Short mmCIF file of C-alpha atoms in Angstrom, two decimals:
data_model
loop_
_atom_site.label_atom_id
_atom_site.label_comp_id
_atom_site.label_asym_id
_atom_site.label_seq_id
_atom_site.Cartn_x
_atom_site.Cartn_y
_atom_site.Cartn_z
CA MET A 1 7.25 -14.48 4.65
CA LYS A 2 4.43 -14.26 7.38
CA PHE A 3 4.10 -16.04 10.51
CA SER A 4 0.93 -16.77 12.20
CA LEU A 5 0.44 -17.83 15.85
CA GLY A 6 1.00 -21.55 16.64
CA LYS A 7 1.99 -22.00 12.97
CA LYS A 8 3.45 -25.37 12.44
CA LEU A 9 5.14 -25.95 8.83
CA VAL A 10 5.01 -29.36 7.09
CA ALA A 11 7.91 -31.91 7.22
CA ILE A 12 8.64 -33.77 3.05
CA ALA A 13 9.84 -36.91 2.44
CA GLY A 14 10.35 -37.92 5.97
CA ALA A 15 12.84 -34.54 7.24
CA ALA A 16 11.78 -33.03 9.66
CA ALA A 17 9.45 -29.42 9.68
CA MET A 18 12.57 -26.25 8.92
CA MET A 19 10.63 -23.49 9.53
CA ALA A 20 8.69 -23.82 13.02
CA SER A 21 7.21 -20.39 14.01
CA PHE A 22 8.93 -17.41 16.16
CA ALA A 23 6.36 -18.11 18.20
CA ALA A 24 7.13 -21.68 19.41
CA CYS A 25 10.83 -19.80 20.20
CA GLY A 26 10.17 -16.77 21.53
CA SER A 27 12.35 -14.07 20.00
CA SER A 28 15.17 -12.83 21.64
CA SER A 29 13.82 -9.29 23.16
CA SER A 30 11.39 -11.56 25.45
CA VAL A 31 12.90 -13.52 27.08
CA LYS A 32 14.11 -12.76 30.22
CA ASP A 33 17.86 -13.01 31.03
CA GLU A 34 18.18 -14.47 34.39
CA SER A 35 22.31 -15.00 34.54
CA THR A 36 23.55 -11.55 34.30
CA ASP A 37 24.59 -11.44 37.72
CA PRO A 38 28.05 -13.16 37.91
CA ASN A 39 27.19 -14.74 41.24
CA ALA A 40 24.48 -16.61 40.20
CA LYS A 41 23.62 -20.02 40.36
CA VAL A 42 23.38 -21.50 36.26
CA THR A 43 23.50 -24.44 34.35
CA LEU A 44 23.63 -24.70 31.14
CA ASN A 45 21.51 -26.94 29.17
CA VAL A 46 24.24 -27.59 25.67
CA TRP A 47 23.69 -29.74 23.23
CA ALA A 48 26.90 -31.18 21.44
CA TRP A 49 28.20 -33.68 19.20
CA GLU A 50 32.11 -33.03 19.68
CA PRO A 51 33.80 -35.07 22.27
CA THR A 52 36.47 -32.30 22.80
CA LEU A 53 33.86 -29.94 24.36
CA LYS A 54 34.22 -32.75 27.46
CA GLY A 55 37.58 -31.30 27.97
CA VAL A 56 36.89 -27.83 27.43
CA VAL A 57 33.41 -27.92 30.24
CA THR A 58 35.63 -29.04 32.24
CA LYS A 59 38.34 -25.85 32.23
CA PHE A 60 35.47 -23.30 31.44
CA GLU A 61 33.60 -24.29 34.53
CA ASN A 62 37.48 -24.43 36.69
CA LYS A 63 37.33 -20.59 35.14
CA TYR A 64 33.32 -19.49 35.76
CA PRO A 65 32.55 -21.71 38.57
CA ASN A 66 29.50 -20.84 39.44
CA ILE A 67 28.61 -21.79 35.99
CA LYS A 68 27.78 -25.72 35.45
CA VAL A 69 27.76 -27.38 31.75
CA LYS A 70 24.85 -30.34 31.22
CA LEU A 71 26.84 -31.66 28.09
CA ASN A 72 24.09 -33.36 25.61
CA ASN A 73 25.04 -35.25 22.80
CA VAL A 74 22.25 -35.19 20.68
CA GLY A 75 23.14 -36.99 17.39
CA THR A 76 25.10 -35.17 14.77
CA ASN A 77 23.57 -33.86 11.55
CA LEU A 78 20.00 -34.31 11.08
CA ASP A 79 19.81 -36.13 14.15
CA ALA A 80 20.37 -33.28 16.60
CA TYR A 81 18.17 -30.94 13.66
CA THR A 82 15.11 -33.68 13.98
CA ALA A 83 15.58 -33.16 18.23
CA LEU A 84 16.49 -29.04 17.90
CA ASN A 85 12.94 -29.10 15.17
CA ASN A 86 11.16 -30.92 18.40
CA ALA A 87 12.15 -28.99 21.40
CA ILE A 88 11.88 -25.68 19.37
CA ASP A 89 8.16 -26.68 17.40
CA ALA A 90 7.00 -27.99 21.37
CA GLY A 91 8.12 -24.33 23.14
CA LYS A 92 10.04 -26.33 25.73
CA GLY A 93 13.34 -28.32 25.85
CA ALA A 94 15.41 -27.23 23.79
CA PRO A 95 19.37 -26.08 24.67
CA ASP A 96 20.66 -22.24 25.83
CA VAL A 97 23.44 -23.06 23.00
CA ALA A 98 23.50 -25.48 20.50
CA GLN A 99 26.68 -26.46 17.96
CA MET A 100 25.08 -26.83 14.53
CA GLU A 101 27.01 -26.65 11.06
CA TYR A 102 27.48 -23.82 9.30
CA TYR A 103 25.26 -24.91 6.13
CA ALA A 104 22.28 -25.18 8.88
CA LEU A 105 22.45 -21.46 10.53
CA PRO A 106 20.38 -19.81 8.27
CA GLN A 107 16.95 -22.32 9.01
CA TYR A 108 17.24 -20.90 12.57
CA ALA A 109 18.09 -17.65 12.14
CA ILE A 110 15.38 -16.74 9.94
CA LYS A 111 12.41 -17.98 12.42
CA GLY A 112 13.94 -16.44 15.48
CA ALA A 113 15.26 -19.55 16.60
CA LEU A 114 18.78 -17.38 17.68
CA LYS A 115 20.14 -15.31 19.46
CA ASP A 116 21.89 -12.42 17.94
CA LEU A 117 25.12 -11.99 18.93
CA SER A 118 26.06 -8.69 18.06
CA SER A 119 24.50 -7.64 21.46
CA PHE A 120 27.60 -9.20 23.78
CA GLY A 121 29.91 -7.83 21.64
CA ALA A 122 30.93 -10.25 19.02
CA SER A 123 31.42 -7.79 16.25
CA LYS A 124 34.50 -7.00 17.39
CA TYR A 125 36.24 -10.64 16.84
CA LYS A 126 35.68 -10.03 12.55
CA SER A 127 39.94 -9.74 12.61
CA PHE A 128 39.88 -12.98 15.20
CA TYR A 129 38.41 -15.77 13.24
CA THR A 130 38.82 -16.22 9.12
CA PRO A 131 37.30 -14.92 6.59
CA GLY A 132 35.47 -18.37 5.23
CA THR A 133 33.99 -18.75 8.21
CA TRP A 134 33.07 -16.09 10.09
CA SER A 135 31.31 -15.18 7.41
CA SER A 136 29.58 -18.05 7.89
CA VAL A 137 27.98 -16.87 11.24
CA HIS A 138 26.62 -14.08 9.58
CA TRP A 139 23.25 -14.01 8.56
CA GLN A 140 21.05 -10.33 6.47
CA GLY A 141 24.00 -8.93 8.76
CA LYS A 142 23.56 -10.46 12.03
CA ILE A 143 26.06 -12.74 13.78
CA TYR A 144 24.15 -16.30 15.05
CA GLY A 145 27.38 -17.63 16.61
CA LEU A 146 31.45 -17.83 17.20
CA PRO A 147 33.38 -20.08 14.41
CA SER A 148 34.11 -22.96 16.08
CA ASP A 149 36.25 -25.20 13.02
CA SER A 150 36.37 -24.83 9.58
CA GLY A 151 36.22 -26.62 7.07
CA PRO A 152 38.64 -24.95 4.32
CA MET A 153 38.62 -27.47 1.68
CA ALA A 154 42.23 -29.06 0.01
CA PHE A 155 43.68 -31.28 -2.57
CA PHE A 156 44.61 -34.77 -0.82
CA TYR A 157 45.77 -37.41 -2.83
CA ASN A 158 48.19 -40.85 -2.57
CA LYS A 159 51.41 -39.64 -3.94
CA ALA A 160 52.30 -43.43 -4.59
CA VAL A 161 49.27 -44.04 -6.85
CA PHE A 162 49.90 -40.94 -8.41
CA ASP A 163 53.48 -41.28 -9.04
CA LYS A 164 52.48 -45.04 -10.65
CA ALA A 165 50.18 -43.30 -13.03
CA GLY A 166 53.17 -41.14 -14.13
CA VAL A 167 50.99 -37.48 -12.58
CA THR A 168 54.19 -35.94 -11.55
CA LYS A 169 52.42 -32.17 -11.59
CA ILE A 170 49.93 -31.22 -8.51
CA PRO A 171 46.82 -30.52 -10.55
CA THR A 172 46.02 -27.20 -10.13
CA THR A 173 43.47 -26.47 -12.63
CA TRP A 174 39.63 -28.84 -13.65
CA GLU A 175 41.69 -29.57 -17.34
CA GLU A 176 44.84 -31.49 -15.55
CA TYR A 177 42.70 -32.57 -12.67
CA TYR A 178 40.76 -34.21 -15.51
CA GLN A 179 44.15 -35.59 -16.98
CA ALA A 180 45.70 -37.16 -14.45
CA ALA A 181 42.07 -38.61 -13.73
CA LYS A 182 42.74 -40.16 -16.38
CA LYS A 183 46.47 -42.05 -16.63
CA ILE A 184 45.21 -42.97 -12.73
CA ARG A 185 42.29 -45.01 -14.03
CA LYS A 186 44.60 -46.99 -16.81
CA THR A 187 46.58 -47.91 -13.65
CA GLY A 188 42.67 -49.48 -11.74
CA SER A 189 42.16 -46.92 -9.55
CA TYR A 190 39.73 -43.71 -9.91
CA ILE A 191 41.26 -40.48 -8.99
CA THR A 192 38.27 -39.83 -6.49
CA SER A 193 34.03 -40.84 -5.94
CA ASP A 194 31.11 -39.09 -5.81
CA SER A 195 28.00 -41.65 -5.42
CA GLY A 196 25.74 -37.71 -5.02
CA ASP A 197 26.94 -35.62 -2.33
CA ALA A 198 25.03 -32.39 -2.19
CA GLY A 199 27.75 -31.16 0.41
CA PHE A 200 30.35 -31.49 -1.78
CA PHE A 201 28.42 -31.02 -4.76
CA ASP A 202 27.43 -26.95 -2.65
CA SER A 203 30.96 -26.45 -1.75
CA MET A 204 32.20 -27.31 -5.94
CA VAL A 205 29.74 -24.61 -6.64
CA TRP A 206 31.27 -22.44 -4.00
CA LEU A 207 34.50 -22.75 -6.00
CA ALA A 208 33.54 -22.40 -9.33
CA GLY A 209 32.37 -18.93 -8.05
CA GLY A 210 28.65 -19.79 -7.76
CA HIS A 211 25.77 -17.87 -5.90
CA PRO A 212 22.38 -19.46 -6.44
CA TYR A 213 20.64 -19.38 -3.70
CA LYS A 214 19.78 -16.56 -2.57
CA THR A 215 17.30 -14.83 -0.02
CA SER A 216 16.05 -11.80 0.57
CA LYS A 217 16.55 -8.98 3.61
CA ASP A 218 13.59 -9.19 4.90
CA GLY A 219 13.54 -13.46 4.47
CA GLN A 220 10.70 -13.45 2.52
CA SER A 221 12.29 -14.67 -1.12
CA VAL A 222 14.43 -16.84 -2.07
CA THR A 223 16.18 -17.93 -5.73
CA VAL A 224 17.57 -20.58 -6.83
CA SER A 225 18.64 -20.25 -9.94
CA LEU A 226 20.75 -23.58 -10.20
CA ASN A 227 19.89 -23.94 -14.09
CA LYS A 228 21.28 -19.96 -14.60
CA ASP A 229 24.34 -20.21 -12.11
CA SER A 230 27.45 -19.72 -14.67
CA GLY A 231 29.09 -21.06 -11.72
CA THR A 232 26.71 -24.33 -10.22
CA GLN A 233 26.83 -24.59 -14.70
CA GLU A 234 30.50 -24.73 -15.26
CA PHE A 235 30.87 -27.38 -12.71
CA VAL A 236 28.39 -29.72 -13.71
CA LYS A 237 29.48 -29.65 -17.45
CA TRP A 238 32.74 -31.05 -16.03
CA TRP A 239 31.81 -33.01 -13.49
CA GLN A 240 29.58 -34.41 -15.67
CA LYS A 241 32.21 -35.54 -17.68
CA MET A 242 34.09 -36.75 -15.38
CA ILE A 243 31.26 -39.33 -15.04
CA ASP A 244 30.67 -40.20 -18.68
CA GLU A 245 34.69 -41.75 -19.29
CA GLY A 246 33.83 -43.40 -16.06
CA LEU A 247 36.91 -41.40 -14.19
CA ILE A 248 34.70 -41.17 -10.89
CA ASN A 249 33.69 -44.31 -8.59
CA THR A 250 30.27 -43.38 -8.72
CA LYS A 251 29.13 -46.50 -7.13
CA VAL A 252 30.72 -46.66 -3.12
CA LYS A 253 29.33 -43.81 -0.85
CA GLY A 254 31.23 -42.13 1.20
CA TRP A 255 32.19 -42.85 5.01
CA THR A 256 31.62 -46.43 3.99
CA ASP A 257 33.05 -49.82 4.86
CA ASP A 258 33.93 -49.93 0.89
CA TRP A 259 34.56 -46.37 1.02
CA ASN A 260 37.54 -46.51 4.13
CA ARG A 261 39.20 -50.06 1.80
CA GLY A 262 39.42 -47.48 -0.97
CA LEU A 263 41.10 -44.73 0.52
CA GLY A 264 43.75 -47.81 2.30
CA ASP A 265 44.22 -49.53 -0.38
CA GLY A 266 44.69 -46.39 -3.25
CA SER A 267 41.96 -47.94 -5.90
CA ILE A 268 40.25 -43.83 -4.70
CA ALA A 269 43.71 -42.03 -4.69
CA SER A 270 42.27 -38.45 -4.10
CA LEU A 271 39.42 -36.64 -2.17
CA LEU A 272 38.78 -32.76 -2.85
CA THR A 273 36.77 -32.00 0.79
CA GLY A 274 37.62 -29.96 3.86
CA ALA A 275 41.24 -29.22 5.80
CA TRP A 276 38.93 -31.57 8.99
CA MET A 277 40.15 -34.68 7.16
CA PRO A 278 43.48 -35.37 7.71
CA GLY A 279 42.51 -37.17 11.67
CA THR A 280 40.33 -38.75 9.38
CA LEU A 281 42.28 -40.67 7.26
CA ALA A 282 44.50 -41.77 9.27
CA GLY A 283 41.52 -43.06 12.03
CA SER A 284 40.21 -44.84 8.78
CA ALA A 285 42.89 -45.17 6.73
CA PRO A 286 46.13 -45.94 8.76
CA GLN A 287 47.66 -48.87 6.07
CA ALA A 288 48.36 -45.45 3.92
CA SER A 289 50.15 -43.79 6.60
CA GLY A 290 53.34 -41.91 4.48
CA LYS A 291 50.92 -42.07 1.71
CA TRP A 292 49.52 -39.29 1.37
CA ARG A 293 49.73 -35.97 0.56
CA VAL A 294 48.04 -32.37 0.78
CA ALA A 295 47.73 -29.72 -2.40
CA LEU A 296 45.56 -26.63 -2.21
CA MET A 297 42.40 -27.41 -4.44
CA PRO A 298 42.00 -27.53 -8.87
CA THR A 299 40.67 -24.94 -9.84
CA LYS A 300 39.13 -23.96 -13.19
CA ASP A 301 41.57 -21.22 -13.97
CA GLY A 302 43.64 -22.19 -11.93
CA LYS A 303 42.87 -19.05 -9.72
CA ARG A 304 43.31 -19.34 -5.92
CA THR A 305 40.07 -19.51 -4.10
CA ASN A 306 38.41 -21.79 -2.30
CA ALA A 307 35.89 -22.72 -0.23
CA GLU A 308 34.51 -24.07 2.87
CA ASN A 309 33.32 -27.40 2.77
CA GLY A 310 31.71 -28.43 7.27
CA GLY A 311 32.53 -27.06 9.91
CA SER A 312 30.03 -25.58 12.55
CA THR A 313 29.45 -23.40 15.15
CA LEU A 314 27.81 -23.10 18.33
CA SER A 315 24.71 -20.39 18.92
CA VAL A 316 23.26 -19.24 21.74
CA LEU A 317 18.98 -20.39 21.41
CA SER A 318 17.04 -16.85 21.76
CA SER A 319 14.55 -19.26 23.90
CA SER A 320 17.54 -19.24 27.41
CA SER A 321 17.09 -17.46 30.05
CA LYS A 322 19.95 -17.94 30.58
CA ALA A 323 21.74 -15.45 27.73
CA THR A 324 24.78 -13.97 29.14
CA ALA A 325 25.69 -17.29 30.44
CA ALA A 326 25.47 -19.33 26.67
CA TYR A 327 27.67 -16.29 25.63
CA ARG A 328 29.92 -16.85 27.91
CA PHE A 329 30.47 -20.44 26.81
CA VAL A 330 30.31 -19.93 23.67
CA GLU A 331 32.92 -17.02 24.03
CA PHE A 332 35.28 -19.57 26.59
CA CYS A 333 35.15 -23.10 23.22
CA ASN A 334 35.49 -20.62 20.45
CA HIS A 335 37.56 -17.22 21.24
CA ASP A 336 39.43 -18.21 24.51
CA ARG A 337 42.61 -19.43 23.73
CA ALA A 338 42.46 -22.68 27.06
CA GLY A 339 39.46 -23.46 24.81
CA ILE A 340 40.71 -23.14 21.63
CA ASP A 341 43.47 -25.68 22.15
CA THR A 342 42.06 -28.22 24.35
CA ARG A 343 39.48 -28.93 20.98
CA LEU A 344 42.47 -28.88 18.68
CA ALA A 345 44.14 -31.60 20.48
CA GLY A 346 41.51 -33.08 19.93
CA GLY A 347 42.04 -33.06 16.67
CA GLY A 348 39.88 -30.51 15.70
CA PHE A 349 41.43 -28.11 12.90
CA PRO A 350 40.27 -24.29 14.10
CA ALA A 351 38.44 -21.06 12.79
CA ASP A 352 40.99 -18.81 14.04
CA THR A 353 43.70 -16.63 12.09
CA GLU A 354 46.13 -17.10 15.36
CA THR A 355 46.55 -20.69 15.07
CA MET A 356 47.25 -20.46 11.73
CA LYS A 357 50.30 -17.73 12.11
CA ASP A 358 51.17 -20.35 14.94
CA GLU A 359 54.67 -22.60 14.24
CA LYS A 360 54.46 -25.35 16.37
CA TRP A 361 50.51 -26.23 14.57
CA LEU A 362 52.08 -25.16 11.10
CA SER A 363 55.54 -27.57 11.28
CA SER A 364 53.37 -29.94 12.47
CA LYS A 365 53.77 -33.77 10.53
CA THR A 366 51.86 -36.20 12.41
CA VAL A 367 48.02 -36.95 12.95
CA ASN A 368 46.87 -39.36 15.62
CA ASP A 369 45.17 -42.67 14.64
CA SER A 370 41.98 -44.23 16.14
CA ILE A 371 44.03 -44.45 18.73
CA GLY A 372 45.93 -41.76 19.78
CA ARG A 373 48.73 -42.85 17.47
CA PRO A 374 51.29 -40.27 15.92
CA LEU A 375 51.66 -41.19 12.46
CA GLU A 376 53.34 -39.08 9.35
CA TYR A 377 50.51 -39.45 7.67
CA PHE A 378 51.52 -36.90 4.86
CA GLY A 379 55.11 -38.97 4.65
CA GLY A 380 56.85 -35.58 6.35
CA GLN A 381 55.01 -33.04 4.67
CA GLU A 382 54.13 -29.79 7.48
CA TYR A 383 50.86 -30.45 5.54
CA ASN A 384 49.14 -27.73 8.15
CA ARG A 385 50.83 -25.50 6.15
CA VAL A 386 48.76 -26.23 3.14
CA LEU A 387 45.42 -26.06 5.06
CA ALA A 388 46.43 -22.45 6.62
CA GLN A 389 46.78 -21.19 2.77
CA SER A 390 43.41 -23.12 1.81
CA ALA A 391 41.53 -21.16 4.59
CA ALA A 392 42.90 -17.79 3.71
CA ASN A 393 41.68 -17.84 0.19
CA VAL A 394 38.46 -19.17 0.75
CA ALA A 395 35.69 -16.61 -0.84
CA THR A 396 33.10 -15.07 0.47
CA GLY A 397 29.57 -14.32 0.06
CA TYR A 398 28.24 -17.52 -0.70
CA GLU A 399 24.65 -17.91 0.65
CA ASN A 400 22.75 -21.14 2.37
CA LEU A 401 19.02 -21.48 1.27
CA PRO A 402 16.94 -21.02 4.78
CA PHE A 403 15.98 -25.33 4.08
CA GLU A 404 19.50 -26.08 3.52
CA VAL A 405 19.10 -29.32 5.57
CA TYR A 406 16.18 -29.93 4.13
CA ALA A 407 17.47 -29.82 0.29
CA ARG A 408 20.30 -31.62 1.15
CA LYS A 409 18.44 -34.31 2.37
CA ILE A 410 16.43 -35.44 -0.86
CA PHE A 411 19.39 -34.69 -3.21
CA GLY A 412 20.27 -38.36 -3.64
CA ASP A 413 16.51 -38.85 -4.49
CA ALA A 414 16.39 -35.36 -7.19
CA ALA A 415 20.00 -35.76 -8.90
CA GLY A 416 20.93 -39.10 -7.48
CA GLY A 417 20.32 -41.15 -10.55
CA ALA A 418 22.16 -38.76 -12.66
CA TYR A 419 25.37 -40.55 -10.94
CA THR A 420 24.47 -44.09 -12.28
CA ASP A 421 22.50 -43.76 -14.60
CA LYS A 422 23.79 -43.35 -17.89
CA SER A 423 19.86 -42.14 -19.42
CA VAL A 424 20.21 -39.20 -16.69
CA THR A 425 22.55 -36.34 -16.84
CA LEU A 426 23.93 -34.34 -13.92
CA GLU A 427 22.00 -31.40 -15.87
CA LYS A 428 18.96 -33.40 -15.79
CA GLY A 429 19.20 -34.02 -12.12
CA ILE A 430 20.10 -30.79 -11.08
CA SER A 431 16.68 -29.08 -12.62
CA ASN A 432 14.49 -31.76 -10.65
CA TRP A 433 16.18 -30.89 -7.38
CA GLN A 434 16.08 -27.28 -8.12
CA THR A 435 11.74 -28.08 -8.59
CA LYS A 436 11.65 -29.96 -5.46
CA LEU A 437 13.06 -27.47 -3.88
CA ASN A 438 10.40 -24.47 -5.41
CA GLU A 439 7.58 -26.83 -4.75
CA TYR A 440 8.82 -27.26 -1.35
CA GLY A 441 10.02 -23.47 -0.94
CA LYS A 442 6.75 -22.52 -1.23
CA GLN A 443 4.78 -24.51 0.92
CA GLN A 444 6.81 -23.63 3.11
CA GLY A 445 5.33 -19.85 3.30
CA PHE A 446 8.06 -18.21 0.89
CA THR A 447 7.71 -16.93 -2.48
CA MET A 448 10.18 -18.58 -4.42
CA LYS A 449 12.20 -16.47 -7.29
CA GLU A 450 14.23 -17.99 -10.43
#
């Protein structure tokens, strides 16, 4: 892919332009680092949405009194990326450090907007992080962030509803999940809901061993093979059966009041989602406390594998003139025990292997609700033991698109009809999505392949 001076890549369907020129953000080697002197007074501009970082900043500034941190929440998800894109495109106003979800990282790495942290010695931390998170901060052999948290998938289920339906053996395969869904539907509940969630779709394809996206080492060509990838097609076939037989609630959208009510009253009986879910459940559906449990993800053949669903990193912007100090902050937040423990206390799910082995964390039976009250939400289960195993099971090597934020934004328009319209199959919807992704990729200057 070729970039020229001042080139701006267009936004489509209201999405922010995701592939600005190298010139707009500056390469990591062209910006002088003014923070190499540990005695120099430095103020870092950090963009992040995670509330636990407020406590981390206090501890960081106590350890590094010459470095002050200005923490700004510019929004989450698309809002955060839109603000970041605008700053990069303008060539000014970008932060020194930015929080971003793992799936978004390649977009910024490929356009040169992020500092390769290998130059600071980050490579030595490989064994410190779980395989899935460590893999997620890499792009083309370079390290563009340190993992902040993780989202290995897990099977959260309402035991009371499952017992009522006579599902006493927790599904370990997709076929067993399907059979359980039929029993649960007879009770009036749905085993889960999905109105067309692109993040969930990608995670399930990852779980199925799919590799529908690939970017060449030179960043010039992108392969989108949703129509041919075996893992993608395996999931599409299975999920289509679940939709066709009315076993999934496709009308209730995630993260809405209706969804919260469904989780609370048992009409939505389980979730296939990230390990960060305990605090969300306790806060959004406290009335179901004691009824829910956690298990490993059911897989196509019952083999132990897993995928990530969520999680984020802190990255240093190439345009930062304080890269050394910025890395110190990233390292403190995500590697220093004080930083990690502060975020864990606030409900974050860890990305480091040390926490995964900590007996106090593993044996925890309570989850704090929205006002900080500890609840035995999972009926006295030591749920973190299951989640730690889920993290260890994550398969590495899955690639996101270098315009993944845009891809997920248009998923509903491209494939959403398959969830609500019986005349549209999921296979057709995914094929339509692939067509739109190829069109967009070409407009961004990529050579698109299938």
